[in-house]
Coordinates of C-alpha atoms in Angstrom, one line a residue:
X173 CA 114.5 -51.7 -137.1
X174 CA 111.8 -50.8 -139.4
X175 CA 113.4 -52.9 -142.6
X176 CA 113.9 -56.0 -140.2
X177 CA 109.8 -55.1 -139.3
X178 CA 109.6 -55.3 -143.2
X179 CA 111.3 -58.5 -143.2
X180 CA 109.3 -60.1 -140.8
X181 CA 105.8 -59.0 -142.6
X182 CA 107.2 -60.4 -145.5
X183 CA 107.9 -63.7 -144.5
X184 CA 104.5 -64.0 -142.9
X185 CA 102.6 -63.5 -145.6
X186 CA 105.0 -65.8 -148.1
X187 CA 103.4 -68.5 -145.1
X188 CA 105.8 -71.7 -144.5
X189 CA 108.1 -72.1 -147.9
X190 CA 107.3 -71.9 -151.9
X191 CA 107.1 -76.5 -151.2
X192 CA 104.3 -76.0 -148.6
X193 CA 102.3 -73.8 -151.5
X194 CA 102.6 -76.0 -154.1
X195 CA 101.6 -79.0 -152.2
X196 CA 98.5 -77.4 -151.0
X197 CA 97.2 -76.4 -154.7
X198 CA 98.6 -79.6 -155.6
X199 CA 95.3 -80.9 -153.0
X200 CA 93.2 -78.5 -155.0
X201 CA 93.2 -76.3 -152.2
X202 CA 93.6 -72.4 -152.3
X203 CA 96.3 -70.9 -149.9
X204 CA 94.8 -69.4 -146.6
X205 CA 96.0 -65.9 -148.0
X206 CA 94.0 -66.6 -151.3
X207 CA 90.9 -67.7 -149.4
X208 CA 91.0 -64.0 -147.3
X209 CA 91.4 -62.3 -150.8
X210 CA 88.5 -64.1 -151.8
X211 CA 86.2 -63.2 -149.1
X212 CA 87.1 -59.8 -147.9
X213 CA 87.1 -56.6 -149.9
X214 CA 90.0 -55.9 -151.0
X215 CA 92.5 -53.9 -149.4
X216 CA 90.5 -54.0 -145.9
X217 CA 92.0 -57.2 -144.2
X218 CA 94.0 -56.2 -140.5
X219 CA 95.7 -58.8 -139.3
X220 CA 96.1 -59.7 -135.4
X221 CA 99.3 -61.3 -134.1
X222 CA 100.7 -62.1 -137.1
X223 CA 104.4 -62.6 -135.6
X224 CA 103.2 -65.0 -132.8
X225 CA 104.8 -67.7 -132.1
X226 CA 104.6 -71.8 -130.0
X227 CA 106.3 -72.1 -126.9
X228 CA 106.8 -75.6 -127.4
X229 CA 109.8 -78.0 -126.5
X230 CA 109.9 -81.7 -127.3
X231 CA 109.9 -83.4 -130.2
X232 CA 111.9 -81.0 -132.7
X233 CA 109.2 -78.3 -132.0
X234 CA 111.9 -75.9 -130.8
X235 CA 113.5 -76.1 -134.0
X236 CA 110.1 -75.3 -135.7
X237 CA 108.5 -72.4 -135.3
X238 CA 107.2 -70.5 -137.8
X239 CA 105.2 -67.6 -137.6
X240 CA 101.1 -67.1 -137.5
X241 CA 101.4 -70.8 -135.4
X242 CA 99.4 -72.2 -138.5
X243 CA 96.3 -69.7 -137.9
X244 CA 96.0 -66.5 -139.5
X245 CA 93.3 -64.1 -137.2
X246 CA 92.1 -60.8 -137.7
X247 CA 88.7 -58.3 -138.4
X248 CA 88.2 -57.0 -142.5
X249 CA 85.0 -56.0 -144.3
X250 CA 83.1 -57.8 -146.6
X251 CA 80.3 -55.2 -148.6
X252 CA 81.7 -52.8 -146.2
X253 CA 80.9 -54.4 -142.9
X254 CA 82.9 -55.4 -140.5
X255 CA 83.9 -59.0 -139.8
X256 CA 86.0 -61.2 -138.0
X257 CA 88.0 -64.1 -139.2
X258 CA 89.9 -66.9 -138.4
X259 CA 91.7 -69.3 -140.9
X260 CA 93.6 -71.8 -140.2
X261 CA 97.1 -72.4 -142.7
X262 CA 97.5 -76.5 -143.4
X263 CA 100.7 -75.5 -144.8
X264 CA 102.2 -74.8 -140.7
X265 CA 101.8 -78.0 -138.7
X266 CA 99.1 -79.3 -141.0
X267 CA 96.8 -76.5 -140.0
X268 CA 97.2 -78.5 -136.4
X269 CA 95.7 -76.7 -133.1
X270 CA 97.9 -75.9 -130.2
X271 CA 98.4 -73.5 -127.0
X272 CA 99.3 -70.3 -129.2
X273 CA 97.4 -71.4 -132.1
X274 CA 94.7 -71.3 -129.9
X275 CA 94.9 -68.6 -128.1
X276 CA 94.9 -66.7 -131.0
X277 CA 91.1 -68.0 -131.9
X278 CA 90.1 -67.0 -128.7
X279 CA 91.4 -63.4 -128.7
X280 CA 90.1 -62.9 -132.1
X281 CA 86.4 -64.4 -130.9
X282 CA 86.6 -62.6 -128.0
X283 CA 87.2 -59.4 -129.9
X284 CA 83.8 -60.7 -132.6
X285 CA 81.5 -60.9 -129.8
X286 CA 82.6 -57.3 -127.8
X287 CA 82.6 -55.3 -131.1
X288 CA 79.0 -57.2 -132.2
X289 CA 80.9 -58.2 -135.3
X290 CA 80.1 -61.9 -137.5
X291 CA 82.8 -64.2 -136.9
X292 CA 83.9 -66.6 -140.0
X293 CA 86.1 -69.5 -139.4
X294 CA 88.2 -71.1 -142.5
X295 CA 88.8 -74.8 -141.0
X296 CA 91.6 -76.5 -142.3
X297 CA 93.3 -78.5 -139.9
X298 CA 94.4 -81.7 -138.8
X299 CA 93.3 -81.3 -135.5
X300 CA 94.9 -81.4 -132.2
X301 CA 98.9 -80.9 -132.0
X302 CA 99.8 -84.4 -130.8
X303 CA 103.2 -82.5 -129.8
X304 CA 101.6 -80.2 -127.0
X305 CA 99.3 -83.0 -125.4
X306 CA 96.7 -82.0 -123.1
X307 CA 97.1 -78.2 -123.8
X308 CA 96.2 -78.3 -127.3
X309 CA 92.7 -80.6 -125.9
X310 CA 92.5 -77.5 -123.4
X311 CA 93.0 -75.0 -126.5
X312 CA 89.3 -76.3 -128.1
X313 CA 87.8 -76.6 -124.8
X314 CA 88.2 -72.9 -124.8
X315 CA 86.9 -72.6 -128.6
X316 CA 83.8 -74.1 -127.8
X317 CA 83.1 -72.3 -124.5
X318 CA 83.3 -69.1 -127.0
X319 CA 80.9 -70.5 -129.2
X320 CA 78.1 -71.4 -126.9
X321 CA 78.7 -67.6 -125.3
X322 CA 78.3 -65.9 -128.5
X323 CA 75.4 -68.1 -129.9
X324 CA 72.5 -65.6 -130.7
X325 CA 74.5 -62.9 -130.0
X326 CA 76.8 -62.7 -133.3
X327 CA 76.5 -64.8 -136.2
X328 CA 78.8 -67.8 -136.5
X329 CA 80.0 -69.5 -139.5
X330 CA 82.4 -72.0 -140.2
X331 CA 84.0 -73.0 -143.8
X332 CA 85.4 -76.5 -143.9
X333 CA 88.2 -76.3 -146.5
X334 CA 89.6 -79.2 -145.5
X335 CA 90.1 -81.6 -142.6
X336 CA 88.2 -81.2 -139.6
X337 CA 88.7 -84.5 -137.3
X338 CA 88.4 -85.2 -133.7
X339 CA 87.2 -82.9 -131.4
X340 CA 87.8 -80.2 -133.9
X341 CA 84.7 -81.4 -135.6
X342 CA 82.2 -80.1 -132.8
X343 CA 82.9 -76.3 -133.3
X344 CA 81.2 -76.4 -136.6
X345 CA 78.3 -77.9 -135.1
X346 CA 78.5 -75.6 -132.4
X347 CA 78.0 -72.0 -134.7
X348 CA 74.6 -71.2 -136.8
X349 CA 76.0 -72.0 -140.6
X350 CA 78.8 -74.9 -142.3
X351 CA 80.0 -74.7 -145.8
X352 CA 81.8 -77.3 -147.5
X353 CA 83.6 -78.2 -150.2
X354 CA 82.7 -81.5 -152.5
X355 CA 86.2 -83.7 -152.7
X356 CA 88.0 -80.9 -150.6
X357 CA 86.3 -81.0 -146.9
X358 CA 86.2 -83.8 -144.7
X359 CA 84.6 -83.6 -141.6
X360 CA 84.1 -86.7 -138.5
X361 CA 84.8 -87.2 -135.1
X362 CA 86.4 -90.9 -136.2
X363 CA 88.6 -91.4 -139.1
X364 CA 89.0 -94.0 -141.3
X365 CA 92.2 -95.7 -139.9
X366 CA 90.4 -95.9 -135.9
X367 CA 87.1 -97.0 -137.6
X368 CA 88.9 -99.6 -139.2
X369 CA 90.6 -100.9 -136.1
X370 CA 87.8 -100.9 -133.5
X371 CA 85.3 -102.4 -136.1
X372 CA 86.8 -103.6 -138.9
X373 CA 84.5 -101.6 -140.9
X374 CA 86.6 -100.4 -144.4
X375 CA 85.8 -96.9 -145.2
X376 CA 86.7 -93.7 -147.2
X377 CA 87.3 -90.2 -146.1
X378 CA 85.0 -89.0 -148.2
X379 CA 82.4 -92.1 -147.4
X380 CA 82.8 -91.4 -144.0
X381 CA 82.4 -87.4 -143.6
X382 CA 82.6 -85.9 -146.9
X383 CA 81.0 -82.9 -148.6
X384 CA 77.9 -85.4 -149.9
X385 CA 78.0 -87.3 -146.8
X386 CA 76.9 -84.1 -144.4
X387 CA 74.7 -82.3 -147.8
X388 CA 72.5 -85.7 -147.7
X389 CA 72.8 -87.5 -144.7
X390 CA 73.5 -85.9 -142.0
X391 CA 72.1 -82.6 -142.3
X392 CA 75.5 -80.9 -140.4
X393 CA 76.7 -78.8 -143.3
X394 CA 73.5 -76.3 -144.7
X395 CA 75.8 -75.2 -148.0
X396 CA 78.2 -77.4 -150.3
X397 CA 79.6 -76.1 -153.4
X398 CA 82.0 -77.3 -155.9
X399 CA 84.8 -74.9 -155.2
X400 CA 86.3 -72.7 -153.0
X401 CA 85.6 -69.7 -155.2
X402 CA 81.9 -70.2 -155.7
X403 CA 81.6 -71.2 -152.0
X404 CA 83.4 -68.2 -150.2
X405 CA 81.1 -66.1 -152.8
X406 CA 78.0 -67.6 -151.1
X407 CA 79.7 -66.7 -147.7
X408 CA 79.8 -62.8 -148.6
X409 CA 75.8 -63.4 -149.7
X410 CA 75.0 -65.1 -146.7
X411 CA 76.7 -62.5 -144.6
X412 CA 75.1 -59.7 -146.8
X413 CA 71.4 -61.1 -145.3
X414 CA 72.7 -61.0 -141.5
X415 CA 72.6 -58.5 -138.9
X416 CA 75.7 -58.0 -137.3
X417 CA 74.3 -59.1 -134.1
X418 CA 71.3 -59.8 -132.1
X419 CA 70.7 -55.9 -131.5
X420 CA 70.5 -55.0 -134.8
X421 CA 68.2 -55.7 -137.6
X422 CA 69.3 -57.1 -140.9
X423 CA 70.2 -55.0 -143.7
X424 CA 67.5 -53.5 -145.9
X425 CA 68.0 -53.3 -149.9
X426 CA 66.4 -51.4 -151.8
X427 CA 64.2 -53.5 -154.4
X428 CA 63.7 -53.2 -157.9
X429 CA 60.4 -55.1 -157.7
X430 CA 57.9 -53.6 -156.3
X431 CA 55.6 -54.0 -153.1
X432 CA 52.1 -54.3 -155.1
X433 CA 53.3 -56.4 -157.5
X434 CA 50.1 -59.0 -158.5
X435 CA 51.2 -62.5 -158.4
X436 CA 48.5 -64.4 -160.5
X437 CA 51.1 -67.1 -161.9
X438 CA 50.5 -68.8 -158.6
X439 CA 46.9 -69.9 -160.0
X440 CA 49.3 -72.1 -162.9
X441 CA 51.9 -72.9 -160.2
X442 CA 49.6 -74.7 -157.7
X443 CA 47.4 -77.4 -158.8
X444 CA 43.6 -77.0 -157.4
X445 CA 43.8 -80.4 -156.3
X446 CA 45.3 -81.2 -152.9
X447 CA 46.5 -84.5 -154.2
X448 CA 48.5 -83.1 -156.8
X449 CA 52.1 -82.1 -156.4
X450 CA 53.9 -78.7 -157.2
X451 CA 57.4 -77.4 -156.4
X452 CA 57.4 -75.3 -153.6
X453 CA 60.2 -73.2 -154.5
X454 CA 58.3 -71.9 -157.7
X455 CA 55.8 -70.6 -155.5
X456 CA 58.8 -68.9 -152.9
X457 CA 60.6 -67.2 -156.3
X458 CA 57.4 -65.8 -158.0
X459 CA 56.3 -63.9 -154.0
X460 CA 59.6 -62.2 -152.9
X461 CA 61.8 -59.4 -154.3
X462 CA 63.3 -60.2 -158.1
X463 CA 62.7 -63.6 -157.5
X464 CA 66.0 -63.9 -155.5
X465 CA 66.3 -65.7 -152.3
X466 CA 68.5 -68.7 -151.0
X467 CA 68.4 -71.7 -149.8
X468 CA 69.5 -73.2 -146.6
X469 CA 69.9 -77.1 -146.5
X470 CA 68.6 -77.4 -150.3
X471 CA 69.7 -81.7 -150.1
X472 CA 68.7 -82.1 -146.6
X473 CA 65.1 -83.2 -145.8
X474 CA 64.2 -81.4 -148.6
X475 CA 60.0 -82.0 -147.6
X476 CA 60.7 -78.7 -146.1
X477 CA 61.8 -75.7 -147.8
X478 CA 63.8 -73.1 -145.9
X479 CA 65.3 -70.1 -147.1
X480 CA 66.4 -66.4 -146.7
X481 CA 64.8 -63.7 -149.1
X482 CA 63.9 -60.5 -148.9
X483 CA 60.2 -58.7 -149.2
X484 CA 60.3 -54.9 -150.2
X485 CA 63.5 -55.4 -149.0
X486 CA 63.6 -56.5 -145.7
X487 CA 65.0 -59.6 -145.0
X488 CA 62.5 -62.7 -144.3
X489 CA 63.2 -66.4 -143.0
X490 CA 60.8 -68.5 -145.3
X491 CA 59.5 -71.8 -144.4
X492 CA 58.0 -73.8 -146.0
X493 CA 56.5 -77.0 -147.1
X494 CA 57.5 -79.3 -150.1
X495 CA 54.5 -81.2 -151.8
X496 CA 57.0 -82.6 -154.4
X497 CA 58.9 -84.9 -151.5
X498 CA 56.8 -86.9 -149.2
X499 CA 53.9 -84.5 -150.7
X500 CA 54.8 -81.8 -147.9
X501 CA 54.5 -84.0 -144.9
X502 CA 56.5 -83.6 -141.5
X503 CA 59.0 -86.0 -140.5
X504 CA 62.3 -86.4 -137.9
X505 CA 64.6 -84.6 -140.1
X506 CA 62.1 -81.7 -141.6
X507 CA 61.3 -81.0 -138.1
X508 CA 64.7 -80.8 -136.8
X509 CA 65.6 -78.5 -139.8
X510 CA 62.7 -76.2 -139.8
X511 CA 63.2 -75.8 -136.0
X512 CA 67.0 -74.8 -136.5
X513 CA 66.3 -72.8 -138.7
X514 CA 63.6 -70.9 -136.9
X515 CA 65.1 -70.3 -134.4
X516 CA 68.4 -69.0 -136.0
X517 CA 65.8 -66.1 -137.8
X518 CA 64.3 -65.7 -134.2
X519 CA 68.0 -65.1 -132.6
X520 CA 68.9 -62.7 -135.3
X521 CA 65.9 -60.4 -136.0
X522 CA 64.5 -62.1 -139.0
X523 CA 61.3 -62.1 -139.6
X524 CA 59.6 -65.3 -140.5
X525 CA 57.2 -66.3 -143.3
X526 CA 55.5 -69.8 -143.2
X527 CA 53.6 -71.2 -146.1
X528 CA 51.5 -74.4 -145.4
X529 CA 50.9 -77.4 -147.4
X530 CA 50.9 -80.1 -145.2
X531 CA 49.1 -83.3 -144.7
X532 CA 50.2 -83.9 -141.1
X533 CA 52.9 -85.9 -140.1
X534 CA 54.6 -89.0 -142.0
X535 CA 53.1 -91.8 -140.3
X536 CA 55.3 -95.3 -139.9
X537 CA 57.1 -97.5 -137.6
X538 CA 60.6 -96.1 -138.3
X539 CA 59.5 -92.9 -137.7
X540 CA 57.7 -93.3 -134.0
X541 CA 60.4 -95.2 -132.9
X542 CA 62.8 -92.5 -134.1
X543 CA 61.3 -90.4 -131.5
X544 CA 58.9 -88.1 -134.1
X545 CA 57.0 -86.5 -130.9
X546 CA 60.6 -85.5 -129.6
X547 CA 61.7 -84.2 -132.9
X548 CA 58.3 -82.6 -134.2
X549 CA 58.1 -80.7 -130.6
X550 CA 61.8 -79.0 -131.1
X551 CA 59.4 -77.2 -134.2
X552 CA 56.5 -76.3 -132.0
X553 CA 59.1 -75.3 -129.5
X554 CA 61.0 -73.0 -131.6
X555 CA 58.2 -71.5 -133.0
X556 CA 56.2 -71.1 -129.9
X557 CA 59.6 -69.4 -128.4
X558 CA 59.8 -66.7 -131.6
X559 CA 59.4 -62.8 -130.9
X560 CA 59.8 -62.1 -134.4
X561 CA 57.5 -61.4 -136.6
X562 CA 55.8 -64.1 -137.7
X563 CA 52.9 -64.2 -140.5
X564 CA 51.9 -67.4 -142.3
X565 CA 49.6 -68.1 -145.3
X566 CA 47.7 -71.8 -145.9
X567 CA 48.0 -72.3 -149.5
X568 CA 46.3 -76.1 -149.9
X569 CA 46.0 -78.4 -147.0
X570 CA 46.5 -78.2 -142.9
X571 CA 45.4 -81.1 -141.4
X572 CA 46.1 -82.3 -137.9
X573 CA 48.7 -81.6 -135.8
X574 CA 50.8 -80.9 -138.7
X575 CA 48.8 -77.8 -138.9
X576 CA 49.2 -76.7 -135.8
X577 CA 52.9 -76.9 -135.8
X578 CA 53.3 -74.8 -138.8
X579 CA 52.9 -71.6 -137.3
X580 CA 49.2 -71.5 -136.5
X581 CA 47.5 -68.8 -134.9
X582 CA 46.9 -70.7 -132.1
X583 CA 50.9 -71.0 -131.5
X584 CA 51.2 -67.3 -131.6
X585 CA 51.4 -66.4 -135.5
X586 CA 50.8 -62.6 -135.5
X587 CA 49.1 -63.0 -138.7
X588 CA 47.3 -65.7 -141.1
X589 CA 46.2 -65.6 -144.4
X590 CA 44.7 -68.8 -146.6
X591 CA 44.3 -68.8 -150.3
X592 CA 40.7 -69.8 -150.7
X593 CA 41.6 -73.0 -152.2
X594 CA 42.4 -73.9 -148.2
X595 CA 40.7 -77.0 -146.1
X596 CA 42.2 -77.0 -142.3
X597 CA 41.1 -80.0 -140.7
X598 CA 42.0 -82.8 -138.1
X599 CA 42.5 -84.8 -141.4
X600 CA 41.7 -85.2 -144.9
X601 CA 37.6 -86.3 -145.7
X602 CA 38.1 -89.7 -146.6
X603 CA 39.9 -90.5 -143.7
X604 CA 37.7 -88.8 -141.6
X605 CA 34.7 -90.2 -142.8
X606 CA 36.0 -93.8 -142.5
X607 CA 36.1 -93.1 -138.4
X608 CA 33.1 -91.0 -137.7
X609 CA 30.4 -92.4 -140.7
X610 CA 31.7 -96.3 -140.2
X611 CA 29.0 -97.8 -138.9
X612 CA 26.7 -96.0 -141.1
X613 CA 29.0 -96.7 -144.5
X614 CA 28.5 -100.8 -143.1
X615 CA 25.0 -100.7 -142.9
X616 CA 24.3 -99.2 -146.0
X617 CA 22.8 -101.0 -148.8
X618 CA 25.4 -99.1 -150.9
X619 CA 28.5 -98.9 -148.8
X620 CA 30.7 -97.2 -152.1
X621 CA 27.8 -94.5 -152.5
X622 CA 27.5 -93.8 -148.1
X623 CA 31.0 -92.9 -148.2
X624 CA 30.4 -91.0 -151.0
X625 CA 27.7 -89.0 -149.8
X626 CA 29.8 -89.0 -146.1
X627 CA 32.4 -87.2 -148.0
X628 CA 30.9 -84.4 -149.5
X629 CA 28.8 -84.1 -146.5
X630 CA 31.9 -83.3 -144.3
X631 CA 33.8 -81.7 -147.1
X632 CA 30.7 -79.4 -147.1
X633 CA 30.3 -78.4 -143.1
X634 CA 33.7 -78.5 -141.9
X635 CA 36.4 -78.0 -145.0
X636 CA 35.4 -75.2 -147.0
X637 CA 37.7 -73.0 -147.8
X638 CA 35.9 -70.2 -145.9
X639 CA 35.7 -72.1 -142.5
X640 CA 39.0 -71.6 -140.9
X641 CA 37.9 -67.6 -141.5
X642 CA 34.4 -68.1 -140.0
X643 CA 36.3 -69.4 -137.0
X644 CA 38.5 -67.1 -137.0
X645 CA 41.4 -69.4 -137.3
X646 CA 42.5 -67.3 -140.8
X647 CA 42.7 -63.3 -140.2
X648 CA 41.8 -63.1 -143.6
X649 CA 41.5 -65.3 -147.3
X650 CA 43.5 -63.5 -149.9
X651 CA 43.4 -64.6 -153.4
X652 CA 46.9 -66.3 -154.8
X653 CA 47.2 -63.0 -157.2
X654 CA 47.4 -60.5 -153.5
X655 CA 50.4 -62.9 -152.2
X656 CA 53.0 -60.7 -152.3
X657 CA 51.0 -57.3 -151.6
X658 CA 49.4 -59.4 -148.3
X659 CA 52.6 -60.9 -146.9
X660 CA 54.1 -56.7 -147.3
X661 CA 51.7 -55.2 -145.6
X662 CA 51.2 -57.4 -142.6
X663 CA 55.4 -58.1 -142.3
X664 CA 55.1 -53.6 -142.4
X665 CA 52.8 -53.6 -139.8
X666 CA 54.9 -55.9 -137.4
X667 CA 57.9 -53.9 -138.1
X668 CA 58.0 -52.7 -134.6
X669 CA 56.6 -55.6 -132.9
X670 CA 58.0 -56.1 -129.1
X671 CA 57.4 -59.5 -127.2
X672 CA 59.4 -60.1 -123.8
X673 CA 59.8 -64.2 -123.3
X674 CA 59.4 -64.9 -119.6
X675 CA 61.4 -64.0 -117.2
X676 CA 63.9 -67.0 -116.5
X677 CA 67.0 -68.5 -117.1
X678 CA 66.5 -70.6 -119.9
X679 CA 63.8 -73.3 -121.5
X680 CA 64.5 -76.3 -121.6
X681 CA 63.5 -77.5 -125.2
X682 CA 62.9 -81.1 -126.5
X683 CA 66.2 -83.2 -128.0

């Protein structure tokens, strides 16, 4: 009994046959063994179900039925804490979903969400099992169900590895983070061959709902690497910044920076001039701990900057704006990315910090009849809706409503700083003084030197870098050099910050 036990182990992990293997490196794809190796520590893998088995009949299926169904399930470590995974095994049924396949995903996510464990899913399938018909459609009904249960509860992430077509392609979209893999991972709910017969339209794969496709356009993948390796590698980081769930906080690491550190090269990395342009990102790498963090949606409305870091080693959602691209300004997709984002640091106990550059929102046509109040209110809703700490620091510019969205005091920021190089304002003077002084500017006998004069008047009584503080709209103007020390000490004092939302069943936010 025990060497036939032997046998069968053995013959799961050699997967399908020594063909099946080759074929899938010959793709440039790892096996789903080698992907496990990769992300979990070694050795700590336990797998669930490994002998199971289809039910099927029909079609030659009874004849087929190899072990694992095509999925390979189970909980390992990775840095020592626990995780759950799923992966599916193109090399069985192309990877294909059906009633045991399924059910196997299910057990394994119900297990994630009562332990309070991450759950990762390696997608690599062709999608539904056309052999089992409607109980392989059933099969992701219950996979999303699971999904939308554990959202904010555990984190979520999927890996596309491969094909993801159909109605496979909503579970990704349904948990908090997608990598993918350039000339690897395809992802759409149409494929090439049905696009090309209901529209004539001639398309790629890769045109259609590759790697680049979701990095640029899109915005439904937040990570793309070139590889497998360097991809599952940013998976263990990603995980090492998470909480396990929404009860705990995220781990602390001890720095090697330290919390006083001065940060005076932020004088030389931000032009005194509002009009000029800087990289954001500079500014984010000289503030938090070593100069480490990373970036979520680096190619994806890149106006905004969002990113994971840590400050004296406690974890910290930064957002942020981008004066290099659009010079900072708000639009559809920067609000729709900032506001996922936000709330994903909100659901997990990750406290945010919001650095404000911003000239309002990117006026035009395209972008009212996009629907920019729906889209810019999904920001002000998800940061109205945060209990997490929250602290924000005007570096430049806030002008408008632009300003108020970006985590203003008056949204319920716990604390604000501004650099005293700030101006918060409905908008900038020139544009200002064109509505109130116009009359007076058309009258005057020197209509160049009026506007002039308007301009440093207003400039004068209402944008001075110390007015937002006189108003109290600022808790306090720090220099650029006490950055880091000021964001510390006010993210320490909201360390054990408690805020109940209202008591009801759920908002109902802006789409």
């Amino acid at each position: 009994m025990a060497a036939r036990l032997r046998n069968l182990r053995q013959e799961v992990l050699r997967g399908p046959d020594d063909h099946a293997t080759r074929a899938q490196h010959a793709r440039g794809k790892l096996t789903v063994r080698e992907r496990l190796d990769l992300l979990l520590d070694p050795g700590s893998f336990h797998e669930l179900q490994p002998l199971r088995r289809h039910r099927a009949t029909g079609f030659g299926m009874e004849d087929r039925r190899p072990r694992t169904d095509g999925v390979v399930t189970g909980q390992g470590t990775v840095e020592g804490r626990q995780v759950f995974v799923c992966a599916h095994d193109f090399r069985c049924f192309g990877g294909s979903l059906g009633q045991a396949h399924a059910e196997k995903i299910h057990r394994v996510m119900d297990l994630a969400e009562a332990a309070g464990s991450p759950l990762v899913t390696l997608i690599d399938a062709a999608g539904a099992r056309i052999q089992e018909g409607a109980t392989a459609l059933a099969g992701y009904g219950g996979i999303f169900r699971r999904h939308v249960r554990s959202s904010g509860m555990v984190p979520q992430i999927s890996v596309v590895l491969g094909p993801c077509a159909g109605g496979a392609a909503w579970a990704p979209a349904l948990t908090d983070f997608v990598f993918m893999v350039r000339d690897v991972s395809r992802m759409y709910v149409t494929g090439p061959e049905a696009v090309r017969s209901l529209t004539g339209e001639e398309v790629t794969h890769d045109e259609l709902g590759g790697a680049g496709v979701h990095e640029h356009l899109s915005g439904v993948a937040q990570f793309v690497h070139d590889d497998e390796e360097s991809c599952l590698a940013d998976v263990r980081h990603l995980l090492s910044l998470l909480p396990a769930n929404n009860r705990e906080l995220p781990p602390r690491e001890e720095p090697e920076d330290t919390p006083g550190r001065g940060t005076p090269r932020l004088m030389d990395l931000v032009p005194a001039d509002p009009a000029h342009a800087y990289d954001m990102r500079t500014v984010i790498a000289e503030v938090v701990d070593d100069g480490d963090w990373f970036e979520v949606h680096a190619r994806w409305a890149s106006n905004v900057v969002c990113a994971l870091a840590r400050l004296d080693g406690e974890v910290v959602g930064v957002v942020a704006n981008q004066p290099s691209q659009l010079a900072g300004s708000l639009d559809i997709h920067a609000s729709e990315k900032a506001a996922r984002f936000v709330q994903t640091c909100d659901a997990f106990n990750i406290a945010l910090v919001t650095l404000v550059d911003v000239p309002g929102f990117l006026p035009g046509r395209d972008q009212e009849h996009g629907g920019i109040i729906r889209h810019g209110a999904k920001l002000l809703y998800a940061y109205c809706n945060a209990t997490v700490p929250r602290v924000s620091l005007i570096l430049r510019k806030a002008y408008g409503g632009a300003y108020i969205v970006m985590d203003s005091q008056s949204i319920g920021a716990d604390v604000t700083f501004a650099w005293p190089s700030n101006e918060v304002a409905v908008m900038g003077a020139r544009g200002a003084v064109d509505v109130v002084f116009r009359r007076d500017i058309e009258a005057a006998a020197d209509p160049a030197a009026a506007r002039a004069e308007c301009v440093k008047r207003y400039e004068e009584e209402l944008m001075h870098p110390y007015y937002a503080a006189e108003q109290g709209l600022v808790d306090d103007v720090v220099e650029p050099g006490e950055t880091r020390a000021a964001l510390i000490g006010a993210l320490a004092m909201l360390r054990t910050k408690h805020a109940d939302l209202p008591d009801r069943k759920h908002g109902n936010p802006p789409m």
